Coordinates of C-alpha atoms in Angstrom, one line a residue:
X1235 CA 79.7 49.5 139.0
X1236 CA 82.7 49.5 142.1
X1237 CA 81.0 50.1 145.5
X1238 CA 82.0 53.1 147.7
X1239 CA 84.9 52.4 149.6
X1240 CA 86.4 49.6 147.0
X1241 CA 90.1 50.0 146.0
X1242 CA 91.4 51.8 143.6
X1243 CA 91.7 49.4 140.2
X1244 CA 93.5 49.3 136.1
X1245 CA 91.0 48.0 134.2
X1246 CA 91.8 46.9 130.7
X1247 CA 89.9 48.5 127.8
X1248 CA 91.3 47.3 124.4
X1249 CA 94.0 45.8 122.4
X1250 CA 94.6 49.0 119.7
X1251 CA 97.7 47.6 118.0
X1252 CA 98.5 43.7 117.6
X1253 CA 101.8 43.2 115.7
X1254 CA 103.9 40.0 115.3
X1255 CA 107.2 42.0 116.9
X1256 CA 107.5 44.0 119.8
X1257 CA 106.1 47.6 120.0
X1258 CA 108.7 49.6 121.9
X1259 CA 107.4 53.4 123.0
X1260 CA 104.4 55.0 123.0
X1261 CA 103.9 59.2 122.5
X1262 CA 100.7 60.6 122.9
X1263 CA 100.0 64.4 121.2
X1264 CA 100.3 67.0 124.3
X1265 CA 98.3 69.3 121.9
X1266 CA 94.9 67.0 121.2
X1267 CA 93.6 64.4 122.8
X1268 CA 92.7 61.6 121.2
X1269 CA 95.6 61.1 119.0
X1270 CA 98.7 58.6 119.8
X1271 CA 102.0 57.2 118.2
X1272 CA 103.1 53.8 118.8
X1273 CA 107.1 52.6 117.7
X1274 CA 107.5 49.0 116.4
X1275 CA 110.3 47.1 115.7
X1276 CA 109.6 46.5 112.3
X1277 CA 110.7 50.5 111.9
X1278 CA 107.4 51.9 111.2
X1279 CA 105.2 54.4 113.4
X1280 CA 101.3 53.9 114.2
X1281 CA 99.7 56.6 114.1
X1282 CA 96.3 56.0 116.5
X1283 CA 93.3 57.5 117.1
X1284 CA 90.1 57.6 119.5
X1285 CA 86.7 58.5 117.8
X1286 CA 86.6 62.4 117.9
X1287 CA 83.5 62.3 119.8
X1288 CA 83.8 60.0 122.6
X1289 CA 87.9 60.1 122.9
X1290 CA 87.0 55.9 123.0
X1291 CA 87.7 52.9 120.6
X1292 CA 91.1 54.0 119.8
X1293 CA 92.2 52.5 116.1
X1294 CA 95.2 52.7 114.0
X1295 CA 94.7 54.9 111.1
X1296 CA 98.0 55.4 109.3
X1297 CA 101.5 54.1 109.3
X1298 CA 104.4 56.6 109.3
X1299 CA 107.4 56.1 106.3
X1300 CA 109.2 53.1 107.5
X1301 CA 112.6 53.1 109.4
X1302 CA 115.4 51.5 108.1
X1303 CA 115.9 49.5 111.2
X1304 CA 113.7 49.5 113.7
X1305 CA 111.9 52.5 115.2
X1306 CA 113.1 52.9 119.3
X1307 CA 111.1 55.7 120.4
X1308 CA 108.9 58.7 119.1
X1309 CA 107.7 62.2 120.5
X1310 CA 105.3 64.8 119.4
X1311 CA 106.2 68.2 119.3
X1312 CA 103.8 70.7 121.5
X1313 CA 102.4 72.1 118.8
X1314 CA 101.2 68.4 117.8
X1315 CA 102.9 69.6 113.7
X1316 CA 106.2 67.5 114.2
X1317 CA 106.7 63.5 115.4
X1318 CA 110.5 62.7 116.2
X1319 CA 110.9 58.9 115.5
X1320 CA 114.3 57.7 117.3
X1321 CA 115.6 54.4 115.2
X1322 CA 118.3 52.0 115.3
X1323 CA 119.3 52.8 111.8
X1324 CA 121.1 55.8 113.9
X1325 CA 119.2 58.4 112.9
X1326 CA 116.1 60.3 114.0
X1327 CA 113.5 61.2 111.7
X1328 CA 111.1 64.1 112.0
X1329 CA 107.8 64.2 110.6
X1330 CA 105.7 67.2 109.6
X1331 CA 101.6 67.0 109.7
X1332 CA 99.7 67.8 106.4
X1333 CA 96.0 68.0 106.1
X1334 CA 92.6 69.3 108.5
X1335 CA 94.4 67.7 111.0
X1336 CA 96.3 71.0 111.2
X1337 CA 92.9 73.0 112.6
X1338 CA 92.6 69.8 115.1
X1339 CA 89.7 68.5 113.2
X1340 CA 89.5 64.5 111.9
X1341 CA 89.0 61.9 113.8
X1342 CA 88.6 58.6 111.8
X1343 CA 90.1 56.1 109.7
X1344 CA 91.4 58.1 106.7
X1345 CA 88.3 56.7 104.6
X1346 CA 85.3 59.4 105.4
X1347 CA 85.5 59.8 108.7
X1348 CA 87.0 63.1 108.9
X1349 CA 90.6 62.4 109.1
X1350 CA 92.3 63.7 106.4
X1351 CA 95.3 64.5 107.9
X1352 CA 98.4 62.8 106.7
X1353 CA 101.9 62.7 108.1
X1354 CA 105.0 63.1 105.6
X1355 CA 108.5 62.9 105.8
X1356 CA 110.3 66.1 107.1
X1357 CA 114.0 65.1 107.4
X1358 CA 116.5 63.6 109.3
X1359 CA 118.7 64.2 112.0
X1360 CA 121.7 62.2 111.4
X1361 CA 124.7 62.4 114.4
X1362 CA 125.2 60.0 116.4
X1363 CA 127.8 56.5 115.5
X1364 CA 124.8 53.7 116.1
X1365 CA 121.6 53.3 117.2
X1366 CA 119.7 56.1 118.8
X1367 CA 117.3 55.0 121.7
X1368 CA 115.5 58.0 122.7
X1369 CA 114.0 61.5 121.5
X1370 CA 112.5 64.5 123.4
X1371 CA 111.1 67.9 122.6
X1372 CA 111.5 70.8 124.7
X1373 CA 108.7 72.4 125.9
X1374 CA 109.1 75.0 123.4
X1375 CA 109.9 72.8 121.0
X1376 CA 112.9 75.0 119.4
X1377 CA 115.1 71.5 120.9
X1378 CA 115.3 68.2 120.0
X1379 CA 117.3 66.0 122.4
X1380 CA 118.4 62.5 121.3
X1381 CA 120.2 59.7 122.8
X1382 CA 122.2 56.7 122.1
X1383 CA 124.1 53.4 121.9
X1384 CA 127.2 55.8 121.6
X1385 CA 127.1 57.6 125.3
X1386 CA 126.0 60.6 124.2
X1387 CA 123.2 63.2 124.5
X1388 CA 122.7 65.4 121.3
X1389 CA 120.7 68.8 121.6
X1390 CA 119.5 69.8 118.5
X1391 CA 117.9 73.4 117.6
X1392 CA 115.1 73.6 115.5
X1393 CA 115.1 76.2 112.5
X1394 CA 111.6 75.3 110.7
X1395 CA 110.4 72.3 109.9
X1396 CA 113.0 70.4 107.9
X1397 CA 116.6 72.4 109.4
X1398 CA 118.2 70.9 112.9
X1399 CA 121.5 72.4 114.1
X1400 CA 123.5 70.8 117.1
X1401 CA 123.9 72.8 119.9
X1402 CA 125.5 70.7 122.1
X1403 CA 126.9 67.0 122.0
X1404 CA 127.1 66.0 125.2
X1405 CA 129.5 63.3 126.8
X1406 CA 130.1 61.8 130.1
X1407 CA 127.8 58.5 130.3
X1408 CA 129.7 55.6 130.8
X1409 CA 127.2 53.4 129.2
X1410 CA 124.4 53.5 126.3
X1411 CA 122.0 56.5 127.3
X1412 CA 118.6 54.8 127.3
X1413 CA 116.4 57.8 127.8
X1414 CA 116.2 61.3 127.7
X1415 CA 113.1 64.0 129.4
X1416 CA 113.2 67.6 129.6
X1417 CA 112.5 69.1 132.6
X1418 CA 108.4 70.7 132.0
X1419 CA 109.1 73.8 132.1
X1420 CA 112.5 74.9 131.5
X1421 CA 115.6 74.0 128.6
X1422 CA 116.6 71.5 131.6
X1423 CA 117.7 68.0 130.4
X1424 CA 117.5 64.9 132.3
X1425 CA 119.4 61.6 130.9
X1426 CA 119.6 58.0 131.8
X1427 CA 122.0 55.2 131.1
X1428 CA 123.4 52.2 131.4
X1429 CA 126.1 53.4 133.7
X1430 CA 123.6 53.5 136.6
X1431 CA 123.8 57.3 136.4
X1432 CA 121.0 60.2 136.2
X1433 CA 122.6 63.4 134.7
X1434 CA 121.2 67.1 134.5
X1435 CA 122.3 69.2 131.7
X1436 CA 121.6 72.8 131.0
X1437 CA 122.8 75.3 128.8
X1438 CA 125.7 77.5 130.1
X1439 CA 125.5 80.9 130.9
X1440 CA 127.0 82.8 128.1
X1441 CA 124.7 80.5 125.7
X1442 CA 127.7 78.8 124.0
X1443 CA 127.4 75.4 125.1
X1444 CA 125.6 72.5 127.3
X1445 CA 127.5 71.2 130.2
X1446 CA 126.3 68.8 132.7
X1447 CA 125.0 70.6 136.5
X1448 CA 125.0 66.9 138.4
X1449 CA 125.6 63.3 138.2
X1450 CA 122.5 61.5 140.7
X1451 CA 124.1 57.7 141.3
X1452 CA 126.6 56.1 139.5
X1453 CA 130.5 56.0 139.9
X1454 CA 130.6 60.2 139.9
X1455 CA 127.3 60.5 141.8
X1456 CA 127.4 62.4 145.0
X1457 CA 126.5 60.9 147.8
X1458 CA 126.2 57.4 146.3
X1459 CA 122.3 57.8 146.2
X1460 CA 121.0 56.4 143.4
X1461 CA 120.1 53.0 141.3
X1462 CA 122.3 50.1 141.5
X1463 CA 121.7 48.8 137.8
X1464 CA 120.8 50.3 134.4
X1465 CA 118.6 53.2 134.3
X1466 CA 115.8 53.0 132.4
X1467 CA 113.3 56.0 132.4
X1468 CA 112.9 59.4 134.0
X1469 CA 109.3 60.9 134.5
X1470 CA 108.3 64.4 135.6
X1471 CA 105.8 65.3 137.4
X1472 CA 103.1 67.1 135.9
X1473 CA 103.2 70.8 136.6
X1474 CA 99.2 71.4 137.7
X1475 CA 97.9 68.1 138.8
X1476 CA 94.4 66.8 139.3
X1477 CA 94.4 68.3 142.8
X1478 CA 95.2 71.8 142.1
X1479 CA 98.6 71.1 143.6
X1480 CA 102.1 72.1 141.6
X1481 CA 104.4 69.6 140.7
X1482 CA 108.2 69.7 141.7
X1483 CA 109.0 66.0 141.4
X1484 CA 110.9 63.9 139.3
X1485 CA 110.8 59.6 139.1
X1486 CA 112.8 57.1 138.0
X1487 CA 113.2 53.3 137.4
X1488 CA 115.9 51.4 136.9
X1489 CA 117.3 47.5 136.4
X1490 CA 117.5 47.5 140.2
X1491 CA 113.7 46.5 140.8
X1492 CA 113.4 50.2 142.7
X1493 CA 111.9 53.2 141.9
X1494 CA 113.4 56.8 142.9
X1495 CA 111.5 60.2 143.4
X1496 CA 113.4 63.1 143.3
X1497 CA 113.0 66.5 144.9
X1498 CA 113.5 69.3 142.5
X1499 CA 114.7 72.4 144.5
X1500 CA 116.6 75.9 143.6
X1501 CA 115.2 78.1 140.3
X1502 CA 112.0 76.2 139.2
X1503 CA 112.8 73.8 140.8
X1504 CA 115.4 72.2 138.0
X1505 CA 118.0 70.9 140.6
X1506 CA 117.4 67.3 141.3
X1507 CA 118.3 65.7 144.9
X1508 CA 117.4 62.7 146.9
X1509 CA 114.0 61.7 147.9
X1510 CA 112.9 58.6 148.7
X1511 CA 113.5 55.2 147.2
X1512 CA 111.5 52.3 147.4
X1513 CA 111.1 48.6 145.6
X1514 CA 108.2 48.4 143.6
X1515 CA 107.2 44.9 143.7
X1516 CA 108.2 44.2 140.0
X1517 CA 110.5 40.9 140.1
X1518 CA 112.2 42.0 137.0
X1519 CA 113.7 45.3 135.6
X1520 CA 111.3 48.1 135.8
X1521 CA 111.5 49.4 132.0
X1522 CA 109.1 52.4 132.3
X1523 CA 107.6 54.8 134.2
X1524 CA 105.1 57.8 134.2
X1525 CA 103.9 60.4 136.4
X1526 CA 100.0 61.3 135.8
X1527 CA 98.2 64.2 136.4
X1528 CA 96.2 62.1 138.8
X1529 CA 99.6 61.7 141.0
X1530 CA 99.7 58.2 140.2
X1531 CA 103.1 57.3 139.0
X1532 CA 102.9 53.7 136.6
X1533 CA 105.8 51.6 136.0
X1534 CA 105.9 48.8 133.4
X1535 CA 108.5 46.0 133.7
X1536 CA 110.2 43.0 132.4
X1537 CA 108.0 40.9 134.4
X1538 CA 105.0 41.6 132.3
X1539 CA 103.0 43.4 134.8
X1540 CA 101.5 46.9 135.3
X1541 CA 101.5 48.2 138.8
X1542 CA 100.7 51.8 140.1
X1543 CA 101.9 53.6 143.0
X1544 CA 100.9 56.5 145.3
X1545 CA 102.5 58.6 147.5
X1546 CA 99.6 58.1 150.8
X1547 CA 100.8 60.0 154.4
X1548 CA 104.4 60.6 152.7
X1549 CA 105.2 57.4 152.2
X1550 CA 104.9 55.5 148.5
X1551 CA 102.4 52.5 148.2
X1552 CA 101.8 50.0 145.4
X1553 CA 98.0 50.8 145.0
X1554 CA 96.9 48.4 141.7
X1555 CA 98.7 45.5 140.5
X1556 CA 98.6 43.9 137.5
X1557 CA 100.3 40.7 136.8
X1558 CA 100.4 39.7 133.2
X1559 CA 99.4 42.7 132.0
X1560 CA 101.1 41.8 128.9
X1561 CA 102.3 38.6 127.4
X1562 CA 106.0 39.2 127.5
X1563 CA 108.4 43.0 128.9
X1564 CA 105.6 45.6 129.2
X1565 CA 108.5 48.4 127.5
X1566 CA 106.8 51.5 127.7
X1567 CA 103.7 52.9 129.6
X1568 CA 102.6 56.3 129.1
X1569 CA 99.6 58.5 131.1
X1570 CA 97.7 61.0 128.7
X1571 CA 98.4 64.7 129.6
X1572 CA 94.4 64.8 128.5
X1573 CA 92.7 62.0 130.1
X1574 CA 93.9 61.3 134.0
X1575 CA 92.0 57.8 133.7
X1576 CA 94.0 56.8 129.9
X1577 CA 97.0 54.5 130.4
X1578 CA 98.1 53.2 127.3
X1579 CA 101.2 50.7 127.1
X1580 CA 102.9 48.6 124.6
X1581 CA 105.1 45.6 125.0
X1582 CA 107.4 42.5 123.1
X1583 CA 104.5 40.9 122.8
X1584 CA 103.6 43.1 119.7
X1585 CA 100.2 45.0 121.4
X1586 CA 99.4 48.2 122.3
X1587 CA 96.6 48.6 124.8
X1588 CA 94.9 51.1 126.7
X1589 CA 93.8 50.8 130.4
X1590 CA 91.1 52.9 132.3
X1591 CA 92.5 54.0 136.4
X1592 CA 89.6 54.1 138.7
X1593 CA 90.7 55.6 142.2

């Protein structure tokens, strides 16, 4: 029990996934609680879940068809139907849910417990020259974006389940494109890279292609405001937070030990421009970041710790630290869109685990 007045804290809860290589990305289903992907380097998927009833004592309860090489990053479509698995066999593979898992039921281990749900193999979406290091759905989920060891930023239209069409390739990163987000509302696209660069892309206005709307940081960046190594992760934050305030916000992390929040300003608030930067205590890239619904924005980082920040008076403080959160790069951390307490990250130390935020 934490006394009134005590700091805020991360506690750890459990170890879900234990693997001998490292676990690179995490994707939890925006349409049910309760239900989680994890990416290993081996190539194959996790598929976890909590117990149905008390959303605790998350378990693995199926493995996704294998990658060829291993499996970089996943995401679940909004409808929670489709999982996009991002691999370095340079090609991203979608897969469709089949089962009662369809109605949201199920909740166990495949063996009587009420999940009979079972995820099969869909297609894949083959484009891009060598390894592809990040996927994202749109918040319609007609686009898939994907990203690469090539420089470039594929946006892919979805006809069913099992057809993808490019709609745009997209070039102009001088350097392997590590990540890519959509923007929460809107068929905005933010990328990161290598280069050191944050680029906005949006479809043009006659609908034929994708261009690029700005370059944040970087050699073409305006106003040379931006991070000073690679650029890892871009986070947005969440549309109606804990508060009942609206979020306009976007966050990002780079090889630079910093973290950047940027103001989003013009229509809904998809143009991106300087806010505030600040060091973040990590000693070692910061590999990940996430903005919660509880405002809390959590970055993971190559010095195996955890640490949370908060933005208190208008200016951003480290509120919780965690040193050795993980036994070796903590590579991903991900707040549910369900649970404002659930942190769940995974790391090269081959674990998954989930953490429980008490402000």
């Amino acid at each position: 029990r934490r006394s009134v007045g005590m700091a805020p804290a991360l506690d750890a809860d459990a170890v879900v996934l234990r693997r001998p290589r490292a676990v690179w990305a995490i994707a939890h289903d925006p349409s049910r609680a309760g239900v989680a992907f994890a990416c290993e380097s081996s190539g194959a998927t996790a598929r976890m879940r909590a117990d149905a009833s008390t959303r605790q004592n998350w378990r693995v309860v199926e493995t996704l068809e294998k990658c060829d090489r291993a499996a970089r990053a996943c995401a679940v479509s909004p409808c929670g139907r489709l999982v996009a698995v991002a691999s370095f066999d340079g090609a991203t593979t979608v897969h469709r849910r089949e089962g009662r898992g369809e109605d949201g039921d199920g909740g166990g281990d495949g063996g009587g417990d009420g999940d009979d749900e079972r995820w099969t193999r869909a297609c894949a979406v083959e484009g891009h020259e060598s390894e592809v290091k990040s996927c994202a759905w749109s918040r319609s989920g007609s686009l898939l974006a994907t990203c690469g060891r090539d420089r470039t930023v594929w946006v892919w239209e979805r006809y069913g389940d099992e057809e993808f069409e490019c709609a745009a390739a997209l070039h102009g990163h001088g350097g392997d494109v590590k990540r890519v987000t959509w923007h929460p509302t809107e068929d905005v696209l933010v990328s990161v890279s290598y280069d050191e660069s944050v680029r906005v892309w949006r479809e043009d206005a006659d609908g034929d292609d994708w261009s690029c709307a700005q370059v944040l940081g970087g050699e073409d960046g305006a106003h040379g405001e931006g991070h000073e190594g690679t650029v890892w992760c871009a986070s947005f934050e969440p549309r109606a937070l804990d508060d009942g305030s609206r979020g306009t916000r976007c966050v990002t992390c780079g090889g630079d030990g910093a973290l950047i929040v940027w103001n989003g300003r013009g229509f809904c608030d998809t143009e991106l421009e300087f806010g505030a930067r600040f060091a973040c205590g990590h000693d070692r890239a910061v590999l990940s970041c996430s903005w919660g619904k509880n405002g809390v924005v959590a970055a993971g980082g190559g010095d195996n710790s955890i640490r949370l920040y908060a933005e208190i008076d208008g200016t951003w403080r480290e509120i919780v630290t965690v040193e050795n959160a993980h036994d070796d790069d903590v590579n991903d951390v991900q707040w549910s869109p369900h649970d404002s307490s659930l942190l769940m990250s995974a790391s090269d130390d081959g674990t998954v685990k989930t953490w429980r935020f008490k402000p």
